mmCIF file of C-alpha atoms in Angstrom:
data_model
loop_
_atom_site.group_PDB
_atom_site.id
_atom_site.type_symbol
_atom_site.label_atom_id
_atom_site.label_comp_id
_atom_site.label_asym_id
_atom_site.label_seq_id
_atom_site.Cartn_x
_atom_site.Cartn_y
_atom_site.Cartn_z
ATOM 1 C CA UNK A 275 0.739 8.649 -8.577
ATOM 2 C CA UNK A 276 0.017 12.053 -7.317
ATOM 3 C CA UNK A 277 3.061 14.049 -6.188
ATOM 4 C CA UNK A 278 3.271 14.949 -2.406
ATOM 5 C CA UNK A 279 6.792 16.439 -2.068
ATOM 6 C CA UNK A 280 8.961 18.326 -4.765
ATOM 7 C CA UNK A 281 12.541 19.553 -3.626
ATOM 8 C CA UNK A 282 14.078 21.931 -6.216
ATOM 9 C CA UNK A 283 17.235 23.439 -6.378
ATOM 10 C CA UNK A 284 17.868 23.152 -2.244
ATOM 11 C CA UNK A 285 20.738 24.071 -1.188
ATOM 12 C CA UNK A 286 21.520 24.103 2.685
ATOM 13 C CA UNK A 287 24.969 25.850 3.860
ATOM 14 C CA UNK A 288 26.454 26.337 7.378
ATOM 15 C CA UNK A 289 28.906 29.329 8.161
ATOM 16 C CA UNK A 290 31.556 28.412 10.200
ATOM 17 C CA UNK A 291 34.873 30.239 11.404
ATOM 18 C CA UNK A 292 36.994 27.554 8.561
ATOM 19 C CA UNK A 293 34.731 28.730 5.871
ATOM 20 C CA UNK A 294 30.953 27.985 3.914
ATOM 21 C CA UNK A 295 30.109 23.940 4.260
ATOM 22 C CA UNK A 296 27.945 23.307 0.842
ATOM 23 C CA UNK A 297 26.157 20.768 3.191
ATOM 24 C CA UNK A 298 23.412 20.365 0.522
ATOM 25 C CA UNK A 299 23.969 21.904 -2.814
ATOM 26 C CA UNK A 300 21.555 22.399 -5.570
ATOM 27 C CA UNK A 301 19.579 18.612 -5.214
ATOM 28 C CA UNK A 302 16.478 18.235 -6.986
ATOM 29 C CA UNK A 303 13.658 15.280 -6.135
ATOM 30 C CA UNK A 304 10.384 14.504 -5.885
ATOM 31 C CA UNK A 305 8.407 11.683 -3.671
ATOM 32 C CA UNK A 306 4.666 10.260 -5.152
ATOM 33 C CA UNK A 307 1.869 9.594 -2.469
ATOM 34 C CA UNK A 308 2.843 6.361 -0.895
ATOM 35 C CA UNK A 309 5.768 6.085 -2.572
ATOM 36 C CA UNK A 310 8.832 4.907 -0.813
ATOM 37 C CA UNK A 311 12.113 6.577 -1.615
ATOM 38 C CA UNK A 312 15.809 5.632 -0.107
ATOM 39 C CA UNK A 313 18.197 8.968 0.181
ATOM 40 C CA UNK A 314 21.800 7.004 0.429
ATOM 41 C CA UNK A 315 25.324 7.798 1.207
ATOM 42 C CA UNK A 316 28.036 7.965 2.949
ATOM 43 C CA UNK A 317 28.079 10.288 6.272
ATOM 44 C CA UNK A 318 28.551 13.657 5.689
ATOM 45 C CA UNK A 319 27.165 13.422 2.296
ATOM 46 C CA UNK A 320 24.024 15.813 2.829
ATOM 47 C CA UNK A 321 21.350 13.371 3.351
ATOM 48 C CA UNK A 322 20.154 13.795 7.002
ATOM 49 C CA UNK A 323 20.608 18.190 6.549
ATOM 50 C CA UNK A 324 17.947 18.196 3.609
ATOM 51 C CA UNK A 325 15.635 15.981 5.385
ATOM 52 C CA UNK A 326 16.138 18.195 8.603
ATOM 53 C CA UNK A 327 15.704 21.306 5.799
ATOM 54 C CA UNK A 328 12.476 19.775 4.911
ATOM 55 C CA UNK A 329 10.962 20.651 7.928
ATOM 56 C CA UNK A 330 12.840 23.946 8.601
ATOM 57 C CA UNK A 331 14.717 22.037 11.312
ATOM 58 C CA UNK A 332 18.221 23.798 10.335
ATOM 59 C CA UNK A 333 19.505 26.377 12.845
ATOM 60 C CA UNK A 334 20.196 29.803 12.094
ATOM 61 C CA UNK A 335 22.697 30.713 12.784
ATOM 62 C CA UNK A 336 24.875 29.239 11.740
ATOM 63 C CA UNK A 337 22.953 27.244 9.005
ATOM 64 C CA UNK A 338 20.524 28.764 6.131
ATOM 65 C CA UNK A 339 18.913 27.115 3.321
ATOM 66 C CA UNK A 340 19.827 29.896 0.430
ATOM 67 C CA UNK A 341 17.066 31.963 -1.436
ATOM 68 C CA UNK A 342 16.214 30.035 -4.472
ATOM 69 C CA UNK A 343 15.571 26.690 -3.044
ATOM 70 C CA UNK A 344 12.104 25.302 -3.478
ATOM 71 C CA UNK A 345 10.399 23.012 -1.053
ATOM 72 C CA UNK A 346 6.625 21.996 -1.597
ATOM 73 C CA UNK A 347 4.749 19.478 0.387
ATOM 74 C CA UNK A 348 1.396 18.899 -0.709
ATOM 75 C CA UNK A 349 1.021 22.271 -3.312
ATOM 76 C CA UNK A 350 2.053 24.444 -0.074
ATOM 77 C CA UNK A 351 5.417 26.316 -0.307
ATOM 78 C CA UNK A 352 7.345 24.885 2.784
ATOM 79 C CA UNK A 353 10.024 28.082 3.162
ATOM 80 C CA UNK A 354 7.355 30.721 2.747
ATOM 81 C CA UNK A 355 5.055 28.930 5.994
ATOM 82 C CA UNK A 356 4.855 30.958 8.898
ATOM 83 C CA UNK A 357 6.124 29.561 12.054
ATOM 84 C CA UNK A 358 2.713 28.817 13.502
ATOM 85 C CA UNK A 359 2.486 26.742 10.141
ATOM 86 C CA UNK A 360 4.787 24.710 9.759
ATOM 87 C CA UNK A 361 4.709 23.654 13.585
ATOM 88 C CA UNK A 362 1.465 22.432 11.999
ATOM 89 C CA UNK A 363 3.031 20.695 9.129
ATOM 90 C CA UNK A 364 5.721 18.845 11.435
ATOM 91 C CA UNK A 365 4.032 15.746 12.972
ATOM 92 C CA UNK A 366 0.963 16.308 12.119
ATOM 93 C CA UNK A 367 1.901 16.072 7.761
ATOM 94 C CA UNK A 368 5.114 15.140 8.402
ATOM 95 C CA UNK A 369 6.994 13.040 10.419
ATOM 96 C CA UNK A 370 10.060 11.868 11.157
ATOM 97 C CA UNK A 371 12.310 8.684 13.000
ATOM 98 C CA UNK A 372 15.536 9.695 13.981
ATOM 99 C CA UNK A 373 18.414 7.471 14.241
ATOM 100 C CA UNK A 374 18.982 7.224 18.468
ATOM 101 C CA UNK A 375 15.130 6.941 19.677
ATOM 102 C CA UNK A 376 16.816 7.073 23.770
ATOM 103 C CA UNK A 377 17.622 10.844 22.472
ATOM 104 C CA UNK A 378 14.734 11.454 20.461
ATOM 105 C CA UNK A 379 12.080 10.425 23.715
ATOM 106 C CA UNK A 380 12.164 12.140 26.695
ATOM 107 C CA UNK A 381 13.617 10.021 28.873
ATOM 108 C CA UNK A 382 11.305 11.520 32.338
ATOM 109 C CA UNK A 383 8.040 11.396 30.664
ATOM 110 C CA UNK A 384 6.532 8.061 30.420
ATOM 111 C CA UNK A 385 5.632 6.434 26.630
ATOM 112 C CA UNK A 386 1.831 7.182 27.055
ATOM 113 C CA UNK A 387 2.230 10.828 27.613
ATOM 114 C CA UNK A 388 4.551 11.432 24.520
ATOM 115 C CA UNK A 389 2.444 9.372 22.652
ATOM 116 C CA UNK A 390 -0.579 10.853 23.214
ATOM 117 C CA UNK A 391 0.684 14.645 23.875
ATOM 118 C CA UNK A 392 1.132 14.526 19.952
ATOM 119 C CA UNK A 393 -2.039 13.248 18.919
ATOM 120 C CA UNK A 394 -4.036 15.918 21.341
ATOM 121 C CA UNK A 395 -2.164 18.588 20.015
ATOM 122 C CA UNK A 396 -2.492 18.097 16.081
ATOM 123 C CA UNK A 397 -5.775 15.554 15.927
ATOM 124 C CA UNK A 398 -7.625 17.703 18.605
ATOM 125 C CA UNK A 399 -8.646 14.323 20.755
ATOM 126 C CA UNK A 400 -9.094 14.155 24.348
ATOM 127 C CA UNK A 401 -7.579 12.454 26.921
ATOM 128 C CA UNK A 402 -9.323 9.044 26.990
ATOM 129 C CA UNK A 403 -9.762 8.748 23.103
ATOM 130 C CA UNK A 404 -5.733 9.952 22.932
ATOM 131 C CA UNK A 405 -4.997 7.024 25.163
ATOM 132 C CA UNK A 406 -7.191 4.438 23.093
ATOM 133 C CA UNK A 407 -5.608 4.841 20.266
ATOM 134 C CA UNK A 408 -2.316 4.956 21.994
ATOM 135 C CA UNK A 409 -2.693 1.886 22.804
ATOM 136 C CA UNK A 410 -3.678 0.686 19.319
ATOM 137 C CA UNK A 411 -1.024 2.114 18.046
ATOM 138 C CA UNK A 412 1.891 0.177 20.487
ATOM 139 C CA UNK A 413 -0.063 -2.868 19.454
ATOM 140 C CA UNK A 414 0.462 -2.191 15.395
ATOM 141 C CA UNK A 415 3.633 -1.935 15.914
ATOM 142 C CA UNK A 416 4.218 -5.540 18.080
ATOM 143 C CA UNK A 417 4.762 -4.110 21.163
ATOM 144 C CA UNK A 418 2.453 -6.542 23.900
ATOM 145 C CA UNK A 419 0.986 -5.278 26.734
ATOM 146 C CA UNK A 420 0.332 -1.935 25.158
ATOM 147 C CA UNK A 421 -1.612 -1.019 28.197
ATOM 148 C CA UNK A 422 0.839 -1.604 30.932
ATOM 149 C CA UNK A 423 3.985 -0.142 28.324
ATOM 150 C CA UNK A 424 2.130 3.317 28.046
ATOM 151 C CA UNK A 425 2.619 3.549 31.841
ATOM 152 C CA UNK A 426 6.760 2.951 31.829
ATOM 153 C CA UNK A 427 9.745 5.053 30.665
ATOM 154 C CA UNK A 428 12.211 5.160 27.866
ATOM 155 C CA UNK A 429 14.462 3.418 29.975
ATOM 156 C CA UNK A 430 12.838 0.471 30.207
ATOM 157 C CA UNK A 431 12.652 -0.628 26.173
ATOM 158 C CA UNK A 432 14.959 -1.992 24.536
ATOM 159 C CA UNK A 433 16.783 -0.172 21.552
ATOM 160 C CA UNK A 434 14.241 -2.016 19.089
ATOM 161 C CA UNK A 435 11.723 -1.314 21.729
ATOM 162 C CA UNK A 436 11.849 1.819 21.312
ATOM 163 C CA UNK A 437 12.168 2.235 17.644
ATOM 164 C CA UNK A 438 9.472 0.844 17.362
ATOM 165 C CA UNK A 439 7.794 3.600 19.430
ATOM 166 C CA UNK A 440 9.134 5.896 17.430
ATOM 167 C CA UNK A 441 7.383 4.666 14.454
ATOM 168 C CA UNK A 442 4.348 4.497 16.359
ATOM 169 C CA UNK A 443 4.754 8.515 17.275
ATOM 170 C CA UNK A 444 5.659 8.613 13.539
ATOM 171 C CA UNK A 445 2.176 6.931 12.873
ATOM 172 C CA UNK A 446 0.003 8.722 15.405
ATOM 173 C CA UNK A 447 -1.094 11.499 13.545
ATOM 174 C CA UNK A 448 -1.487 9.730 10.145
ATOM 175 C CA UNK A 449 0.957 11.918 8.450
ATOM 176 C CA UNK A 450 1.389 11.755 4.650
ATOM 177 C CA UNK A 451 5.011 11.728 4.671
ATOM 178 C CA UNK A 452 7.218 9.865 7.134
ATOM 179 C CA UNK A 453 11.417 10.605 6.957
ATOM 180 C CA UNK A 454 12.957 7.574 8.839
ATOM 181 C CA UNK A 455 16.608 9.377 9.363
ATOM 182 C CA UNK A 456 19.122 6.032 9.783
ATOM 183 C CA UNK A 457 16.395 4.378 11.692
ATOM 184 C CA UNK A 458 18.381 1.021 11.903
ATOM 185 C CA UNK A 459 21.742 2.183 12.672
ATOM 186 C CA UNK A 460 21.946 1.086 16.468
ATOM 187 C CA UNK A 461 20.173 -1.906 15.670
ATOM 188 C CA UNK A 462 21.855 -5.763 15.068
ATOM 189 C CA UNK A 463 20.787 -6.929 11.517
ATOM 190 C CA UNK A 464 18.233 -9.233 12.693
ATOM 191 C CA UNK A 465 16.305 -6.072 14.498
ATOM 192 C CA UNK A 466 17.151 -3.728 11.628
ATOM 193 C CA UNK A 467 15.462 -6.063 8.729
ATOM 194 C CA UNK A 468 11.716 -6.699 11.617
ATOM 195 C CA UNK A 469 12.100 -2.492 11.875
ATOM 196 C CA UNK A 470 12.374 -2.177 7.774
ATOM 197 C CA UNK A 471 9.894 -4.620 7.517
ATOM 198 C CA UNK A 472 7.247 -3.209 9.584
ATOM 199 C CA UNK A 473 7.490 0.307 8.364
ATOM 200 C CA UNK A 474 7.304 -1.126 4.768
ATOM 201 C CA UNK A 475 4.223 -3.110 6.265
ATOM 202 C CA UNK A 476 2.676 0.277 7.985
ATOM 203 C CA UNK A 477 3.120 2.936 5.197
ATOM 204 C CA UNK A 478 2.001 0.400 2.870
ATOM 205 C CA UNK A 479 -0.980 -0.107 5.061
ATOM 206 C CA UNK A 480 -1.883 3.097 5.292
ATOM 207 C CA UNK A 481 -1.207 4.938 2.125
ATOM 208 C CA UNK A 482 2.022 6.788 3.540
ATOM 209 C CA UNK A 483 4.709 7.720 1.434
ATOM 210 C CA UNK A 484 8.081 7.140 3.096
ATOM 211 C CA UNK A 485 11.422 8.534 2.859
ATOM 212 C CA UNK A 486 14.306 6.180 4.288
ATOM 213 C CA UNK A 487 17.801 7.683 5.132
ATOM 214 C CA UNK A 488 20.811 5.560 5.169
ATOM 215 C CA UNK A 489 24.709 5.071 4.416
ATOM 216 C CA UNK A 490 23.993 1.369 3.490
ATOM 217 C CA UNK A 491 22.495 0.458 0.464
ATOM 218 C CA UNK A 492 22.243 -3.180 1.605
ATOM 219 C CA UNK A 493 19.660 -2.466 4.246
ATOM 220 C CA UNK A 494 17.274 -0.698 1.722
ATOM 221 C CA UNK A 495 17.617 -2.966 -1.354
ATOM 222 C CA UNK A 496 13.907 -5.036 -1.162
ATOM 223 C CA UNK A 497 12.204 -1.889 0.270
ATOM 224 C CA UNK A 498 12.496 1.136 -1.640
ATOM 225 C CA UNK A 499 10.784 1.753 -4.838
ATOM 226 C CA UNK A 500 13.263 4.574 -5.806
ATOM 227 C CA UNK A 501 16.934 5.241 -4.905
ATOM 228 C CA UNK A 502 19.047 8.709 -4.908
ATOM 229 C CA UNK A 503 22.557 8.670 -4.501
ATOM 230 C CA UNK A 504 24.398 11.413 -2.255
ATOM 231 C CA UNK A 505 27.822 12.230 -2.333
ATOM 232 C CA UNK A 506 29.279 15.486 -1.039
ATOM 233 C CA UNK A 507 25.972 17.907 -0.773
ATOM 234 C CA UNK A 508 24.984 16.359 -4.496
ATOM 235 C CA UNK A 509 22.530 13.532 -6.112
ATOM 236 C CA UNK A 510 24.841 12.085 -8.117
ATOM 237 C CA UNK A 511 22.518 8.785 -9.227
ATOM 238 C CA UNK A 512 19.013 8.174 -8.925
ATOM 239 C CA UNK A 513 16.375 5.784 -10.120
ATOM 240 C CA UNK A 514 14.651 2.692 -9.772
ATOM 241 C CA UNK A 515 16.000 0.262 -6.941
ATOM 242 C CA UNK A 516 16.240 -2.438 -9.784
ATOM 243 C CA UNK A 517 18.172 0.214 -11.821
ATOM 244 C CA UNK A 518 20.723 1.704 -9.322
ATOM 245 C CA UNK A 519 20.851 -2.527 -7.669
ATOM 246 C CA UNK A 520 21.120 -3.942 -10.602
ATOM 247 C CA UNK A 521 22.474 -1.042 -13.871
ATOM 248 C CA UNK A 522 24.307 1.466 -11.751
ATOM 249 C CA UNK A 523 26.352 4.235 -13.841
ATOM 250 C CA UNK A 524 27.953 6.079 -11.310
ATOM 251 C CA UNK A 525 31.276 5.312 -9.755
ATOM 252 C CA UNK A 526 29.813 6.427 -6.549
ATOM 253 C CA UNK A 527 27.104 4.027 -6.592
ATOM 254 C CA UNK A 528 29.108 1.051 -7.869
ATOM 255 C CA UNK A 529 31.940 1.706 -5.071
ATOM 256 C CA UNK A 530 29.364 1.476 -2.787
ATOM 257 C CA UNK A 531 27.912 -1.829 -4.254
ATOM 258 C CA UNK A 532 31.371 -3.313 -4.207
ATOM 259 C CA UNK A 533 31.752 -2.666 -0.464
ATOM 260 C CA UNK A 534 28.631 -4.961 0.202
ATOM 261 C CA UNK A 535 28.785 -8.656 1.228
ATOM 262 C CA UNK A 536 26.370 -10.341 -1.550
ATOM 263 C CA UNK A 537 25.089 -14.154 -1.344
ATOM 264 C CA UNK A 538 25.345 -14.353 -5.265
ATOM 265 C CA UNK A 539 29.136 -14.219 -5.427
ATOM 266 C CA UNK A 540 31.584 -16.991 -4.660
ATOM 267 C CA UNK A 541 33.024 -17.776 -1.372
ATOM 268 C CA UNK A 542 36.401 -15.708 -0.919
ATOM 269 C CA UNK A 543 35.772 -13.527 -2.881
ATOM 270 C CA UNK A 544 36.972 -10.034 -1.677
ATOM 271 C CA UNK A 545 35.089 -6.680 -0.762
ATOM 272 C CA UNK A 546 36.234 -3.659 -2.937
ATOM 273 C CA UNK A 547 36.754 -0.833 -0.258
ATOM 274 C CA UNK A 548 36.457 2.850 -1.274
ATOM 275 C CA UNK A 549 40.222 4.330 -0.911
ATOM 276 C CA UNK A 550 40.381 7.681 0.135
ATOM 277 C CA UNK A 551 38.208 10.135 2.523
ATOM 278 C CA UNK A 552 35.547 12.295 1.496
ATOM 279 C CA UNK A 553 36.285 15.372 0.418
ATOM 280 C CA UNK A 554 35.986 18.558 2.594
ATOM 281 C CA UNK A 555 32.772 20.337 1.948
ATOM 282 C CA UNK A 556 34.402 23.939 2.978
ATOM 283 C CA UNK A 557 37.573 23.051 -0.023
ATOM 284 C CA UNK A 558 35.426 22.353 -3.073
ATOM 285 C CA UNK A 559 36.439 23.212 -6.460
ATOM 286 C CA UNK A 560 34.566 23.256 -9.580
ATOM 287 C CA UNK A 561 35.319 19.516 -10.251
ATOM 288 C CA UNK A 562 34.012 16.503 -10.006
ATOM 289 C CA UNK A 563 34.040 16.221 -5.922
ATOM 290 C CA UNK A 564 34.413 12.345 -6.384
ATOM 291 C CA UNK A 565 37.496 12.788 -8.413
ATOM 292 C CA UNK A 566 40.139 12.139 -6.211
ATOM 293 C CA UNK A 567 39.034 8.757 -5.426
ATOM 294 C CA UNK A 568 37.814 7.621 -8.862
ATOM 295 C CA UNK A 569 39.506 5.241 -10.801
ATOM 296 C CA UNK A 570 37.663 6.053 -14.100
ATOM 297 C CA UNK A 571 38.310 9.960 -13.670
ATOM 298 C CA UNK A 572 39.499 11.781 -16.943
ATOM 299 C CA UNK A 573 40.650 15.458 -17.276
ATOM 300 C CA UNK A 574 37.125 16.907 -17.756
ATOM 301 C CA UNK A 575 36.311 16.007 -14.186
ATOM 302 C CA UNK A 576 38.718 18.455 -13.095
ATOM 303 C CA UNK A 577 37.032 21.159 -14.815
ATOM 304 C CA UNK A 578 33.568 20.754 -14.039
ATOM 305 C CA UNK A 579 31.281 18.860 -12.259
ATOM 306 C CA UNK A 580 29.036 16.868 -14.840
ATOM 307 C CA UNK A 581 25.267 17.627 -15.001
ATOM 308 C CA UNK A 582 22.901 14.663 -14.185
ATOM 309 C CA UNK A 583 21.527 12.968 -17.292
ATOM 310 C CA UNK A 584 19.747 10.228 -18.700
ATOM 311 C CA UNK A 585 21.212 6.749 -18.721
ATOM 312 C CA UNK A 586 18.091 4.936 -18.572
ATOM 313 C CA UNK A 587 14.298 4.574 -18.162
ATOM 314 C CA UNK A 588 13.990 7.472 -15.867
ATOM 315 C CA UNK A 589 17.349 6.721 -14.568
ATOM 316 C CA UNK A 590 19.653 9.695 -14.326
ATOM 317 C CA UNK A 591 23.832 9.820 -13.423
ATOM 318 C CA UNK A 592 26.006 12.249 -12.885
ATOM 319 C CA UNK A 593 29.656 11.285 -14.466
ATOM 320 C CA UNK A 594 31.529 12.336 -17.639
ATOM 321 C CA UNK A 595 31.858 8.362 -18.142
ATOM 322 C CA UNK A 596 28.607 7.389 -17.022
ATOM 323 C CA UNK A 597 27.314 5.627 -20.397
ATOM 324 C CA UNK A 598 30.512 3.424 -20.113
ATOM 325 C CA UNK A 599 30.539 2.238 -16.527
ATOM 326 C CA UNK A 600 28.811 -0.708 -15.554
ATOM 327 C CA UNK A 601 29.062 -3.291 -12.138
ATOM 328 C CA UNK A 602 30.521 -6.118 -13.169
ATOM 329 C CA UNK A 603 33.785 -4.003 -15.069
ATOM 330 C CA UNK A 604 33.959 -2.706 -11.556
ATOM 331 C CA UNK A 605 34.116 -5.897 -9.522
ATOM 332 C CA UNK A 606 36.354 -7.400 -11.821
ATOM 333 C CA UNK A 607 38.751 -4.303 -12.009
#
């Protein structure tokens, strides 16, 4: 498949009276037309900031993303756009879910007019033709009575409710790139696997590629084609979802495994808990940031943080030890 978005090198820092936060430093990625990648890890990692840096949503000041990044969406250069530009680029090419939809929606203008604000603005339609497909668009994403819903308030979905208008917003201007930013987090599990499940559905549908944010790998495990790994501004595993599921080489990645309830193991069995905090993004050395809370760290991790490399078929890790490590030597540990 074609490639639609290539991140190089972007690194995202905030200036703050305790020092430089490394928010996002130096990650590298790329997402295929209608692909669907999962960005995962734990929060503060970096995930949400270089999906926010993605669309120039980072404030300055007291955030920049640093000369040398590279950002290109579609063969245009993202951080060379003019304002006017990429206005044009965000919701019209690119859209995004956000994790708390009652924030994200206005909550004193009523679901028709944000809906169809959007789709005036960026698809040039009018009024009536705006509403129309409004009103198609509440119905793709099982909401009944689109009609009478365009007419009410925020206030009167529920939190699924009005996720799912979200993704209909998301939807409206048939973007090529959707970023869902923790779009189940508010959810109960039943809601969060019907959200997961119709945006896999709609992308699908339509030929969008999709980038899911999350801290919980469980959630994303039977709908993303591609997993990367965050931990403290850095990729530190990425590949396949059968790879990183199933072959994981990076302590990261397998402590977060560990930490999720599986149906495959026996009954009592015990969840393995990550010890320790992560680390301060403001304090980093030239180590291995994972170090501290590693069981399988060696002396070299102290003096440099390992490049990402090959451990499979297009699978690459970023540990000293990563050829050695594998899941089940961590859950029986």
């Amino acid at each position: 498949m074609p490639k639609l978005l290539e991140v190089e090198n972007l690194r995202t820092q905030f200036h703050t009276t305790e020092g430089t936060v490394k928010a996002v430093d130096g990650i590298t990625y790329e997402v295929s037309e209608g692909e669907t990648v999962a960005i995962v890890g734990e929060s503060g990692c970096g995930k949400s900031v270089g999906a926010m840096s993605i669309l120039r949503l980072i404030p300055n000041p007291p955030g920049e993303i640093v000369e040398g990044s590279r950002i290109v969406f579609g063969g245009q250069d993202i951080l060379a756009m003019s304002d006017a530009e990429i206005r044009h680029v965000r919701g019209g090419q690119i859209s995004m879910v956000f994790q708390e939809p009652m924030t994200s929606l206005n909550p004193v203008l009523t679901i028709g007019l944000q809906l169809t604000e959007t789709m005036m603005l960026h698809l040039g339609l009018g009024q009536s033709e705006a509403d129309r497909r409004a009103v198609e668009l509440l119905g793709m994403v099982g909401i009944g009575e689109p009609e009478r819903r365009l007419k009410q308030y925020p206030h009167h979905f529920s939190g699924g409710m009005r996720q799912r208008v979200m993704i209909a917003l998301a939807l409206s201007c048939n973007p090529r790139l959707i970023i869902a930013d923790e779009p189940t987090t508010a959810l109960d599990v039943t809601i969060q696997a019907q959200i997961l499940e119709l945006m896999r559905n709609l992308t699908k549908q339509m030929g969008v590629a999709l980038i899911v944010i999350t801290h919980n790998l469980g959630v994303v495990a039977r709908y993303a084609e591609r997993v990367i790994v965050m931990y403290a501004g850095r990729i530190v595993e990425s590949g396949t979802a059968d790879q990183v599921y199933h072959h994981p080489h990076h302590p990261y990645t397998i402590g977060l495994l560990n930490s999720v309830p599986r149906m495959d193991v026996r009954r009592g069995k015990r969840l393995v808990p990550i010890e320790g905090q992560p680390p301060d993004l403001t304090r980093l050395d030239g180590g291995c940031s994972y170090r501290p809370r590693c069981r399988w760290a060696v002396d070299a991790c102290a003096r440099s943080f390992p490049a990402l490399e090959t451990v499979g078929d297009g699978q690459i890790a970023a540990c000293f030890r990563a050829h050695e490590l594998q899941l089940d030597e961590a859950s029986t540990a």
